[in-house]
XYZ file of C-alpha atoms in Angstrom:
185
model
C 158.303 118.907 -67.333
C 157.799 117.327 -70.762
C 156.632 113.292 -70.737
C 157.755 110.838 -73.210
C 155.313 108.696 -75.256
C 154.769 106.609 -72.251
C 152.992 108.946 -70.666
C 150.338 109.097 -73.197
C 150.080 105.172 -73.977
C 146.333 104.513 -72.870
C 146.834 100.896 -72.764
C 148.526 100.524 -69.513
C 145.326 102.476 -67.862
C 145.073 100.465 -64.358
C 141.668 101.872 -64.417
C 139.369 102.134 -66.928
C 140.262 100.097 -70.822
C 141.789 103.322 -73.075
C 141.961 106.164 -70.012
C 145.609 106.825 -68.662
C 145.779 106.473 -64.743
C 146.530 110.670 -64.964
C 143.112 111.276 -66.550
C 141.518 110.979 -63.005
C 143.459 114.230 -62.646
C 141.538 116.217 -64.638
C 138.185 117.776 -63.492
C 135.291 115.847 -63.806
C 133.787 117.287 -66.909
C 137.203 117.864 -69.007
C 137.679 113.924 -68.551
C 134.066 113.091 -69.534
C 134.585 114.980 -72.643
C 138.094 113.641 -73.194
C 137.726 109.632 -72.192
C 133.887 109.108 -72.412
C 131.434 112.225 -74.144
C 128.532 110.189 -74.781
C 127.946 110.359 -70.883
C 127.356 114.008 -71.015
C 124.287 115.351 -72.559
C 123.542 119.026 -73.448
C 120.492 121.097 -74.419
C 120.497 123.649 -77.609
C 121.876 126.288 -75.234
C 124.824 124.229 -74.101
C 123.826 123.872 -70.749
C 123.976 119.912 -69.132
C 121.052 118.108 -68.602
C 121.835 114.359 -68.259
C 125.348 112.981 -66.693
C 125.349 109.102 -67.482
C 128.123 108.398 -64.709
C 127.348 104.848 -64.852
C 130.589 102.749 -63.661
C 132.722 106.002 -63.650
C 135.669 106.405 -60.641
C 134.078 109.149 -58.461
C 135.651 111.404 -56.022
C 134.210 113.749 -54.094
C 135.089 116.577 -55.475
C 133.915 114.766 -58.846
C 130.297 114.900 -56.947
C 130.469 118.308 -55.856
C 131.419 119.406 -59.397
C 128.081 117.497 -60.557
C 126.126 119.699 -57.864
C 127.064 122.618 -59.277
C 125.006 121.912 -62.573
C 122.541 123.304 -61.418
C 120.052 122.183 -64.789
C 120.734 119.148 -64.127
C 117.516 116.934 -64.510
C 118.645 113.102 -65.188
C 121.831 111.492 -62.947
C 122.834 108.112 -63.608
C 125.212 106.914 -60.958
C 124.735 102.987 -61.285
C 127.930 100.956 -59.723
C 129.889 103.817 -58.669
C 130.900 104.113 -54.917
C 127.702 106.285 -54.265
C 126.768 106.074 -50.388
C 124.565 108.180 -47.983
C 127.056 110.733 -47.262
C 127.609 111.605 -50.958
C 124.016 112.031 -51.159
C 123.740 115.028 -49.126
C 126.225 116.285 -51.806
C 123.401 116.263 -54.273
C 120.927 118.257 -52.476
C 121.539 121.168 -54.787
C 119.834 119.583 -57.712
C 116.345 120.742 -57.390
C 115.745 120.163 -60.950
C 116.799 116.340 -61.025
C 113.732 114.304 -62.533
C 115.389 111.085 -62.667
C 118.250 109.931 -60.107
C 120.105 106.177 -60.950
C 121.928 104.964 -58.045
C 121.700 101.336 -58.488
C 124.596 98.992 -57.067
C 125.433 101.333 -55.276
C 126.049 102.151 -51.207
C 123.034 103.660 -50.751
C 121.059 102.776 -47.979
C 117.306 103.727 -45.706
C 119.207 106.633 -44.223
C 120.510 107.895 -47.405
C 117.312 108.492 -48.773
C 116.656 111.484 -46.617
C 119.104 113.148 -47.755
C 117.126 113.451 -51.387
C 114.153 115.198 -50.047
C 115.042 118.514 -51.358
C 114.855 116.893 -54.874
C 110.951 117.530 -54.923
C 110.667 116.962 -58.776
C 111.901 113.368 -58.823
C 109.758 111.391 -61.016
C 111.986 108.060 -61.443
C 114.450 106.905 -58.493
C 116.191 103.648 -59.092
C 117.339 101.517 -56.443
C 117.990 98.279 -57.010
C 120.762 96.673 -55.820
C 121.209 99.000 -52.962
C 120.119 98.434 -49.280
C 117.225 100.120 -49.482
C 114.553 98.204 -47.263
C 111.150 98.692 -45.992
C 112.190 101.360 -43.673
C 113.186 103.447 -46.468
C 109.932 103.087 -48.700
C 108.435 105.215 -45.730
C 110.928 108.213 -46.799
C 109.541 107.919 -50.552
C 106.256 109.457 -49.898
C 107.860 112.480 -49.298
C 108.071 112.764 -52.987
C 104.773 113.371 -54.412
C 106.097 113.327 -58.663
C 107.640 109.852 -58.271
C 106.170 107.712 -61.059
C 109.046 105.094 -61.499
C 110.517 103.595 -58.394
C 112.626 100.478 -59.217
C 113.603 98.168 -56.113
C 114.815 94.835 -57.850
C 117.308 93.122 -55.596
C 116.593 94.803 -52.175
C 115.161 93.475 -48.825
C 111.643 94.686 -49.298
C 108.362 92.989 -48.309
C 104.647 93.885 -48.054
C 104.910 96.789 -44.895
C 107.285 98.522 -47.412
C 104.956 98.603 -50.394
C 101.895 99.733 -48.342
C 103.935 103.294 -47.870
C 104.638 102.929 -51.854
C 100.387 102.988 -51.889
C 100.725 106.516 -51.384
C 102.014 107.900 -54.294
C 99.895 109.179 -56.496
C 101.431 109.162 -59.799
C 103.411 105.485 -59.509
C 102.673 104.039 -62.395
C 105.691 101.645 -62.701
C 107.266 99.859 -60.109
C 109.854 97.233 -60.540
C 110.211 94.319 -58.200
C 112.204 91.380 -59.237
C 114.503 89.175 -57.085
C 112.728 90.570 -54.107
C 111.135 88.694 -51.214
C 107.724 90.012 -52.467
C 104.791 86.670 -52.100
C 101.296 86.939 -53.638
C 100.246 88.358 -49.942
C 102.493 91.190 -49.538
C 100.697 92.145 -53.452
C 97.370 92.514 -51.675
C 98.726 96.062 -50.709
């Protein structure tokens, strides 16, 4: 069936400024490099490396299309609808260095989920509800050097797990409960 010009006017886009509502039709990486190419980064070969899916309307089949790159080594999913159960989704990604998922779902439980992703060096949290409890599941990750936690529930019992990893180097803490005491760690 053949569409009239309405079809392709961008500007009524419920969704997303200059993206017709029938681009979330399209597979995941087709509408990246349609509606928004600077999010998808490839080596000399071709192959993805980096997936900025900051913001970006996710589906599920959107995530499973993302495990699947299988060279994958950087994953931005700031503000999207990320949660624990997508996580598990990810597992594939044994290559993933640096994983964003801040404001997002993502909670202690969630974090679990991740442990297959042994090369992690930076994991960004904040805004999620990631608290104490879930610093303990962070030490199962022996190449995190960057663990950002701004704007979660996390106090001085969480940090001393944090202690144990041995190539942290920069960890970011603001609008947390964190006093001069809960430092000492």
């Amino acid at each position: 069936g053949g569409g009239g010009d309405a079809e392709t006017d961008a500007t009524k886009s419920p969704g997303r400024p200059g993206r017709p509502p029938e681009a979330m039709e399209l597979p995941l990486i087709e509408r990246l490099e349609t509606y928004r190419p600077f999010a998808i980064h490839r080596d000399d070969a071709g192959a993805i490396y980096k997936l900025s899916l900051v913001d970006e309307e996710l589906t599920r089949a959107d995530l499973e299309t993302v495990a699947g790159i299988l060279d994958l080594e950087i994953l931005l999913l700031g503000g999207t609808v990320v949660g624990d159960d997508h996580l598990k989704i990810l597992s594939p990604l044994r290559r993933l260095r640096i994983l964003g998922l801040r404001n997002t779902f993502v909670t202690d439980e969630g974090l679990a989920y991740l442990e297959p992703l042994q090369k992690l060096e930076s994991l960004l949290l904040g805004g999620t509800k990631v608290t104490d409890r879930g610093l303990n599941t962070l030490t199962r990750f022996p190449e995190l050097r960057t663990v950002a936690l701004g704007r979660n529930e996390i106090h001085g019992e969480g940090l001393e797990a944090l202690v144990q990893l041995p190539h942290l180097d920069h960890l970011v803490l603001s609008v947390t409960s964190i006093d001069d005491d809960d430092l000492a760690v």
